[in-house]
Structures are given as structure tokens and as C-alpha cells.
CSV table of N, CA and C in Angstrom, one decimal:
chain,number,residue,atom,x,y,z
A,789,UNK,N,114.3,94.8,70.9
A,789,UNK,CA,113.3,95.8,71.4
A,789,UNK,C,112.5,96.3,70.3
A,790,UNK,N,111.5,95.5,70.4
A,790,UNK,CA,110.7,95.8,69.1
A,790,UNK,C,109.4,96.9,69.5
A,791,UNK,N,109.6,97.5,70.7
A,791,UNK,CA,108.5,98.5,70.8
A,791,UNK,C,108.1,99.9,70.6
A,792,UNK,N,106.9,100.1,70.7
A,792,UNK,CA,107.1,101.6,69.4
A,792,UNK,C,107.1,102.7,70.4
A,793,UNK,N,107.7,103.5,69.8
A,793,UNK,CA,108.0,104.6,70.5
A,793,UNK,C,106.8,105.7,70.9
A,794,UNK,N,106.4,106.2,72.0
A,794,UNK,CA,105.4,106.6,72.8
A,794,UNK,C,104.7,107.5,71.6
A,795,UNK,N,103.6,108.2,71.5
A,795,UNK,CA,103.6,108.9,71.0
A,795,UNK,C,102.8,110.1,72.1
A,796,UNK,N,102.8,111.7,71.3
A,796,UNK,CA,102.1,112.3,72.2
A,796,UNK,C,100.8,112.4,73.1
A,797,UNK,N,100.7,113.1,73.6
A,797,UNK,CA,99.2,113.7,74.5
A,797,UNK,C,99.6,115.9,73.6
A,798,UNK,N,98.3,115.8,73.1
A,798,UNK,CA,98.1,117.0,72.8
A,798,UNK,C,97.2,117.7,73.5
A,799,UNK,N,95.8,117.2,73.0
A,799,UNK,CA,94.6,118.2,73.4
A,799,UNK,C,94.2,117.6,74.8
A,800,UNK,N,93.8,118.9,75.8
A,800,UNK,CA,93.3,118.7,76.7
A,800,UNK,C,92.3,117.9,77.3
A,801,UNK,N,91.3,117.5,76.6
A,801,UNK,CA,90.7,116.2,77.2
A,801,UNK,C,91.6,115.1,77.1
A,802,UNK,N,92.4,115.0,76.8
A,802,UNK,CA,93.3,113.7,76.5
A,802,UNK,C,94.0,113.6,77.7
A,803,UNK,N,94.7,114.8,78.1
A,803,UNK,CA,95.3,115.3,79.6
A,803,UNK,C,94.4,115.0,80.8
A,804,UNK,N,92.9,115.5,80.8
A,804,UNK,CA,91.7,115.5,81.4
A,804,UNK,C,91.5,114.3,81.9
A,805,UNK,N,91.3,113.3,81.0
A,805,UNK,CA,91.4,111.8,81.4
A,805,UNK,C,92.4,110.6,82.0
A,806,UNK,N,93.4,111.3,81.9
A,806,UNK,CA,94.8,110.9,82.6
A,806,UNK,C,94.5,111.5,84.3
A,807,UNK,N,94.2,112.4,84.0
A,807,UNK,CA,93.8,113.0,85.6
A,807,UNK,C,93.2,112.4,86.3
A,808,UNK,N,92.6,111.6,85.9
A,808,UNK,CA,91.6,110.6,86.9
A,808,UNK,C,91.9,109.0,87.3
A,809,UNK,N,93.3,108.8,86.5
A,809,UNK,CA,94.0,107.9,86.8
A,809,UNK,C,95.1,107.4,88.0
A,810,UNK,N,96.3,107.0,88.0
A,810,UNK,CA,97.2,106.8,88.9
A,810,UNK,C,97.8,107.2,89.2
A,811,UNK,N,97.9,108.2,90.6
A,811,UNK,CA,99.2,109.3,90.6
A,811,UNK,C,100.2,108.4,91.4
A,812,UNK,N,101.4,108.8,90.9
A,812,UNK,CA,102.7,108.0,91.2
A,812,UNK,C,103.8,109.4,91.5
A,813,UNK,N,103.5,110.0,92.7
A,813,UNK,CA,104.6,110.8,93.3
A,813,UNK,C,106.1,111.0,93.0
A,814,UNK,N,107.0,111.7,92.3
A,814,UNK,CA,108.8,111.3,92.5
A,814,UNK,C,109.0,112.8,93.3
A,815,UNK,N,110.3,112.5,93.5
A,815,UNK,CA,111.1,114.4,93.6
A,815,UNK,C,110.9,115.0,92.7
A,816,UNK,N,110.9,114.8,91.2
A,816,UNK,CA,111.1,116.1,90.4
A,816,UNK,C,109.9,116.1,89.9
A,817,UNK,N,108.8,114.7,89.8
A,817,UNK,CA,107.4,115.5,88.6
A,817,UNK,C,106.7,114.2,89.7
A,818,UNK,N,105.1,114.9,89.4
A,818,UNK,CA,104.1,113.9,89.5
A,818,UNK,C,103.8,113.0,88.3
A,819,UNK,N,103.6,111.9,87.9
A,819,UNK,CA,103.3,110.8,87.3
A,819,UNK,C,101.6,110.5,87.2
A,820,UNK,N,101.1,110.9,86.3
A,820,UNK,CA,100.0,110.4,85.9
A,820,UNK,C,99.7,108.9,84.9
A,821,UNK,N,99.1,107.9,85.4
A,821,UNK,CA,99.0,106.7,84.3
A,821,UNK,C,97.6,106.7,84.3
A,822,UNK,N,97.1,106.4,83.2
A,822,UNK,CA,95.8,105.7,83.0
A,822,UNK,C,95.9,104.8,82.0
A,823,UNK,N,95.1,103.2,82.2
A,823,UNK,CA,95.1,102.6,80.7
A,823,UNK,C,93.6,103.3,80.1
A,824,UNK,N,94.1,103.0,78.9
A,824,UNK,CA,93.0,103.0,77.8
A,824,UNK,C,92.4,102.1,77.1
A,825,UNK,N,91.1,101.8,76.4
A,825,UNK,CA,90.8,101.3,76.2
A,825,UNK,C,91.7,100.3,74.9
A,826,UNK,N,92.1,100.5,74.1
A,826,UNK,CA,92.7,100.1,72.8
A,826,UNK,C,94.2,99.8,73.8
A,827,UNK,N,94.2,98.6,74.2
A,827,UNK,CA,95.6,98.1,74.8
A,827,UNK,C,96.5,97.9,73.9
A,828,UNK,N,96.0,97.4,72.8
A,828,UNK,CA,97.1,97.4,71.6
A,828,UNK,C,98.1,98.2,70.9
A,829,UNK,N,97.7,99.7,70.6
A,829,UNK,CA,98.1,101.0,70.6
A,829,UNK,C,99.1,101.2,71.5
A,830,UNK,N,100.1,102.5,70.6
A,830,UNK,CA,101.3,102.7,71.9
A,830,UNK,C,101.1,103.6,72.7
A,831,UNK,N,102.2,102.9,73.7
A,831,UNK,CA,101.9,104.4,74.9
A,831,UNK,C,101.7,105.9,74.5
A,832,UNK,N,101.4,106.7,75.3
A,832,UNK,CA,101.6,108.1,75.1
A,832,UNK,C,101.7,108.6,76.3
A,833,UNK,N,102.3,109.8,76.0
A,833,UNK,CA,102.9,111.2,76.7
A,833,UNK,C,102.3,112.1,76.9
A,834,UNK,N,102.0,112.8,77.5
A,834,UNK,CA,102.2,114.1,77.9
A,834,UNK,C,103.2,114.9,79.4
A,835,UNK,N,103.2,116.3,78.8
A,835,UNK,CA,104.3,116.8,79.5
A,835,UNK,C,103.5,118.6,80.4
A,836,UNK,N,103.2,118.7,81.3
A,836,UNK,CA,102.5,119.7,81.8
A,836,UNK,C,103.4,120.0,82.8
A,837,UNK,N,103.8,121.7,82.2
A,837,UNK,CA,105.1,122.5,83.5
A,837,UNK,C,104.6,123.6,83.6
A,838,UNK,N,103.9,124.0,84.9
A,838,UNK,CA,102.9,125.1,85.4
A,838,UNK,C,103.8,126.0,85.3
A,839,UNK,N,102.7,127.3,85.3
A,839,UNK,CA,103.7,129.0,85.5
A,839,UNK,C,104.1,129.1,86.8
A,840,UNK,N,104.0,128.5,87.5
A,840,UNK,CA,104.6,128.7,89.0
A,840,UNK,C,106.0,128.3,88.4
A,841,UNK,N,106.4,127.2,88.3
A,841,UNK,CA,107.9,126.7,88.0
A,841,UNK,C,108.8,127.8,87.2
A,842,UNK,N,108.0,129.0,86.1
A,842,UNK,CA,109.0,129.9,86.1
A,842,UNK,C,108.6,130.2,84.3
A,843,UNK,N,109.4,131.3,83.7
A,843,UNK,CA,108.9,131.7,83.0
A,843,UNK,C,108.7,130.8,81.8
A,844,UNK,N,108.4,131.0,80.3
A,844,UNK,CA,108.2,130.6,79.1
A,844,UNK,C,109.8,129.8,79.3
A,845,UNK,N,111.0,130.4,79.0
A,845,UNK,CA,112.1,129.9,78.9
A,845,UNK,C,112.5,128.8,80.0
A,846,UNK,N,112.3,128.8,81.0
A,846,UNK,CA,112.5,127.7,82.4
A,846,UNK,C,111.6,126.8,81.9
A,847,UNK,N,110.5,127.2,81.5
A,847,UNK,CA,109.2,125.8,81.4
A,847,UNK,C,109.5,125.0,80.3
A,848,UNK,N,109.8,125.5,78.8
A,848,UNK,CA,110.4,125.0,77.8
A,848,UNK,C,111.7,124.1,78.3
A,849,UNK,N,112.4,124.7,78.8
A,849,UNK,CA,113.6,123.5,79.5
A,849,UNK,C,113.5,122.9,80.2
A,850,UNK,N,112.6,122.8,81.4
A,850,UNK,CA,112.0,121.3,82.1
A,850,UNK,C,111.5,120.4,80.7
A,851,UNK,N,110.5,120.8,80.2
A,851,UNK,CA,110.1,119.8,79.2
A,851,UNK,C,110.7,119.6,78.1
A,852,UNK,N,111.8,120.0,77.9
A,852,UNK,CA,112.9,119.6,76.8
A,852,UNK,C,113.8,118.2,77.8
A,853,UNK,N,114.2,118.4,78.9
A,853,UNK,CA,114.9,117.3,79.7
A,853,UNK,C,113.8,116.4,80.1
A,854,UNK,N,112.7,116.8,80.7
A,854,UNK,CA,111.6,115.5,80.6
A,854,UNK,C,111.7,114.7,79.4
A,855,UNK,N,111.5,115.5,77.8
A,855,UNK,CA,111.3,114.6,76.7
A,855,UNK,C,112.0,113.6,76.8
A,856,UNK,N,113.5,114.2,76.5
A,856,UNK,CA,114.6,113.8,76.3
A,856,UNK,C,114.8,112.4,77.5
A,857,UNK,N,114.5,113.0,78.8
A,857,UNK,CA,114.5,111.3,79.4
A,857,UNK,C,113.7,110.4,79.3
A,858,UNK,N,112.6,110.8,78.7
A,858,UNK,CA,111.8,110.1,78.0
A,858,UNK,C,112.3,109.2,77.2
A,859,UNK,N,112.4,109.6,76.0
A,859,UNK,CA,113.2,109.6,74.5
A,859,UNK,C,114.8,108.5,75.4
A,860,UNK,N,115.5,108.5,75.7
A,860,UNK,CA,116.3,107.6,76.3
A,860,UNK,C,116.5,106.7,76.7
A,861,UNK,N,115.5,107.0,77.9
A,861,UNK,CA,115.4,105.8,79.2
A,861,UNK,C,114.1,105.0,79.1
A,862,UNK,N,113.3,105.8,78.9
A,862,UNK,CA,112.1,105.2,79.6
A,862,UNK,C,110.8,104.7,78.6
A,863,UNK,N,111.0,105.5,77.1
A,863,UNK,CA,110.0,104.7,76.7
A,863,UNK,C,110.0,103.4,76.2
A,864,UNK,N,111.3,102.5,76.4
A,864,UNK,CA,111.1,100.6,76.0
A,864,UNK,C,109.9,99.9,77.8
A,865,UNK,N,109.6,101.0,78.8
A,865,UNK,CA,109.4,100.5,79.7
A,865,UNK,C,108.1,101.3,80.1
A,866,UNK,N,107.3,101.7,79.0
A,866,UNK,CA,106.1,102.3,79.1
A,866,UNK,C,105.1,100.7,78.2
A,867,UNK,N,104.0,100.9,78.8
A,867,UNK,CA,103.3,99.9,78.4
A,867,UNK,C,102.3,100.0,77.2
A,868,UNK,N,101.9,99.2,76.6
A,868,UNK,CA,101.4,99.7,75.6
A,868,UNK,C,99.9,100.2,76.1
A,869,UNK,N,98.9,100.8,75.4
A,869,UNK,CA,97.6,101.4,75.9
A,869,UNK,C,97.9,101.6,76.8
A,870,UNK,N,98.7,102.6,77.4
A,870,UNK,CA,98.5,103.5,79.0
A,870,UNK,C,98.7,104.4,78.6
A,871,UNK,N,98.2,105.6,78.7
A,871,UNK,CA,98.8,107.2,78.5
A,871,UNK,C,99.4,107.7,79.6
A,872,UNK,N,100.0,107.8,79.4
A,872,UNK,CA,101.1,108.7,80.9
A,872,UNK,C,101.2,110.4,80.7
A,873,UNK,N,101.7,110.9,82.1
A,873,UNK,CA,101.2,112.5,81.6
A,873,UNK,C,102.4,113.2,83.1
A,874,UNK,N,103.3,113.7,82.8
A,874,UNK,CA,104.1,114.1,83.5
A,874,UNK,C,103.7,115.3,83.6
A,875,UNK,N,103.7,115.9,85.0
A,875,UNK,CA,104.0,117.2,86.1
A,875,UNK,C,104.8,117.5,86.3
A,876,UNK,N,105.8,118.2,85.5
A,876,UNK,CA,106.9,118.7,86.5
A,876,UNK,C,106.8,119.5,87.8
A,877,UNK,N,107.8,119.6,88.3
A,877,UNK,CA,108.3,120.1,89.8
A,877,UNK,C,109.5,121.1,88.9
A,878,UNK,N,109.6,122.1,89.5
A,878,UNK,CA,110.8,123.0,89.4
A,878,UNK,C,112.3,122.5,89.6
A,879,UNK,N,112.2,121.7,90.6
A,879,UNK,CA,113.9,121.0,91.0
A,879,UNK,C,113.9,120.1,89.7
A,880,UNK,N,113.0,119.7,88.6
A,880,UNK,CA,113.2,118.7,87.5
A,880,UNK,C,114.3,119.9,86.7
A,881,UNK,N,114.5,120.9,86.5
A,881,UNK,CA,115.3,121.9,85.9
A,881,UNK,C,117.0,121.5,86.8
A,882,UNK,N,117.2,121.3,87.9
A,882,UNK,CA,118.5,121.4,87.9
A,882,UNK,C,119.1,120.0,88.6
A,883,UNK,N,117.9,119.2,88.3
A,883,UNK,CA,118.4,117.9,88.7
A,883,UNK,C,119.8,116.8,87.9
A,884,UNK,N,120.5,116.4,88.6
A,884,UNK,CA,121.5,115.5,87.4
A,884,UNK,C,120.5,115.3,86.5
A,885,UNK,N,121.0,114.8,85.1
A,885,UNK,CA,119.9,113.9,84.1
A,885,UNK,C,119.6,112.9,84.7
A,886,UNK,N,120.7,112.1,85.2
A,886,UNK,CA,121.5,110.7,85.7
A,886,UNK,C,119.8,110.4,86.5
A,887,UNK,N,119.9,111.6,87.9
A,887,UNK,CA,118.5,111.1,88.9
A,887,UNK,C,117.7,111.2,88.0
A,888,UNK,N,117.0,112.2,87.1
A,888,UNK,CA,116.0,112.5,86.2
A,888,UNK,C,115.7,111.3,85.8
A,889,UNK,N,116.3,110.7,84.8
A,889,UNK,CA,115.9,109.4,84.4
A,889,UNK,C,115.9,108.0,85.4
A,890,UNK,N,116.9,107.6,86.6
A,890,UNK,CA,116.4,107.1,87.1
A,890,UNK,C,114.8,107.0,88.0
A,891,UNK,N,114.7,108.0,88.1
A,891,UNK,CA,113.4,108.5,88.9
A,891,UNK,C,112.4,108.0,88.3
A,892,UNK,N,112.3,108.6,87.0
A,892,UNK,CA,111.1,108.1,85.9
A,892,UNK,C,111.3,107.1,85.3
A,893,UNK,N,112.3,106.5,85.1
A,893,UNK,CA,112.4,105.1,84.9
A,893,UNK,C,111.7,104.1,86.5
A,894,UNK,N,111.7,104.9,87.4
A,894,UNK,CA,111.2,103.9,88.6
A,894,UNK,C,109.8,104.2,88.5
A,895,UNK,N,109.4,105.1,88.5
A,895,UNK,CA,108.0,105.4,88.3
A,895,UNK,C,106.8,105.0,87.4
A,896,UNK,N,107.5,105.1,85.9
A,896,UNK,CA,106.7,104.4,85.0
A,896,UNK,C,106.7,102.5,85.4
A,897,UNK,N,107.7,102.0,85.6
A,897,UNK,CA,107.8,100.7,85.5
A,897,UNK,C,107.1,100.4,87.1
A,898,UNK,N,106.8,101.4,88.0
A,898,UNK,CA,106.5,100.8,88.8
A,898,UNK,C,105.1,100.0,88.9
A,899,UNK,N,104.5,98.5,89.6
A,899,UNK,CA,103.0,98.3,89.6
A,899,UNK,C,102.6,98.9,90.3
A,900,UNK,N,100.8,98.8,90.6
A,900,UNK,CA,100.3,99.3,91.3
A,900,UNK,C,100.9,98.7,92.6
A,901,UNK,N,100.8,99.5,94.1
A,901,UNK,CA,101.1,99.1,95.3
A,901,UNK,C,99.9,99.0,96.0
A,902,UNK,N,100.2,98.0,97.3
A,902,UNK,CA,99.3,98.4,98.1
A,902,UNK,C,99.5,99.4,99.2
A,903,UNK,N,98.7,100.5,99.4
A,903,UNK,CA,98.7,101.7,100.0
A,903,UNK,C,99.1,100.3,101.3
A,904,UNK,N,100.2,101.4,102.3
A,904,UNK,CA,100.2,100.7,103.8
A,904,UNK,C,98.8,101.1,104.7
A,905,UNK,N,98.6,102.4,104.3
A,905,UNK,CA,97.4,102.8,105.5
A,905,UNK,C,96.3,102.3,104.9
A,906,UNK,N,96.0,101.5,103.9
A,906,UNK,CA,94.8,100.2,103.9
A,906,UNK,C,94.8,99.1,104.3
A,907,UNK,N,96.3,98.7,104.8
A,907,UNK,CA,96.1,97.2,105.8
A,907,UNK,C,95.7,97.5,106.8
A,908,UNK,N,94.7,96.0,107.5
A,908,UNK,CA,94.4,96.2,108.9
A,908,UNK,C,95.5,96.2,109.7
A,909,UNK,N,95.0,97.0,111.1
A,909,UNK,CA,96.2,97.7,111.8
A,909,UNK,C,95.8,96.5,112.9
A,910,UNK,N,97.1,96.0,113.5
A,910,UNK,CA,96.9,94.9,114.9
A,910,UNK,C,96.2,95.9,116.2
A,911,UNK,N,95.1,94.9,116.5
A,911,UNK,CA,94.1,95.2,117.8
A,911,UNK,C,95.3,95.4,119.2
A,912,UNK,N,94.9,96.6,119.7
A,912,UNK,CA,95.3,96.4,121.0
A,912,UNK,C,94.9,96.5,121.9
């Protein structure tokens, strides 16, 4: 596994632009992907845990266990030039790790799908 390890998303236009990319639904966080231009470059990160989910100390600790399953599971399965950009959900705080990383491990690796409610529907 010779792949480089993700690096971050800092400044908010960088977040801004991910926004307009792929959203990929789980239980504990929304999933943002976008590729970038420079495919060659390694993935990146970002990590966004709103004040709804809870104070300074609750928010820091969603994104300390996001990193972390980051950091473990999931970035040999991030691709290179894509910036990815995680949302937590509040249940990402008391979720096993165990589902945490499988979750996000199914989400980043997932391809695009095709939406069901864009197939033609049978005439009746």
C-alpha cells in the first residue's frame, strides 16, 4: 500500500467547492466528494460538526473519532484528486467505532449510482 495519506481541507472555499459535488448519505455523517482538477495529488479531508450537534467539547469529539476513522480505515480507499468533506450527525458521537468505520469505509469506496427514481417507470 503505497498510497499517501489524505491530507487536509482547511479554508473555506476549499469546503465551498466540495459542496457542489456528491452527496453520499450514511447514519452518522453526510459525505461530500468532489474530484479535482490535479488527479494526481492526494486525497483530502475535511471534517464539519455544526453547533446543533452540541457544545465546543461534543464537536471536538465527533471529529476526533471521524479523524481517527479516517486515519485507520479509510484513507488506503480514498482516491487520489477527490477532496472529500465529512458532516457529522450527532449519533457519529456514540456510535460503536466498529459501525463508524464501516459506514465510511462504504461510503467513500462507494461509485457513483444510478438514482432508482431516474429509471423509466413500466407503462400501464
Amino acid at each position: 500500500m503505497n498510497e499517501q495519506k489524505p491530507l487536509r481541507l482547511r479554508k473555506r472555499a476549499e469546503f465551498l467547492t466540495v459542496r457542489n459535488g456528491e452527496k453520499r448519505r450514511g447514519a452518522y455523517f453526510l459525505l461530500e466528494v468532489k474530484e479535482r482538477e490535479d488527479q494526481d495529488g492526494p486525497p483530502r479531508v475535511g471534517f464539519t460538526v455544526t453547533k446543533k450537534n452540541g457544545n465546543a467539547v461534543i464537536r471536538n469529539r465527533i471529529k476526533r473519532r471521524l479523524r481517527e476513522a479516517v486515519r485507520v480505515n479509510v484513507a488506503d480507499d480514498m482516491q487520489p484528486g477527490t477532496d472529500y468533506v465529512i458532516v457529522a450527525r450527532r449519533d457519529a458521537l456514540d456510535a460503536p467505532f466498529a459501525d463508524l468505520t464501516r459506514e465510511l469505509s462504504k461510503r467513500v469506496s462507494k461509485k457513483t449510482q444510478i438514482r432508482r427514481s431516474t429509471k423509466l417507470q413500466p407503462a400501464r
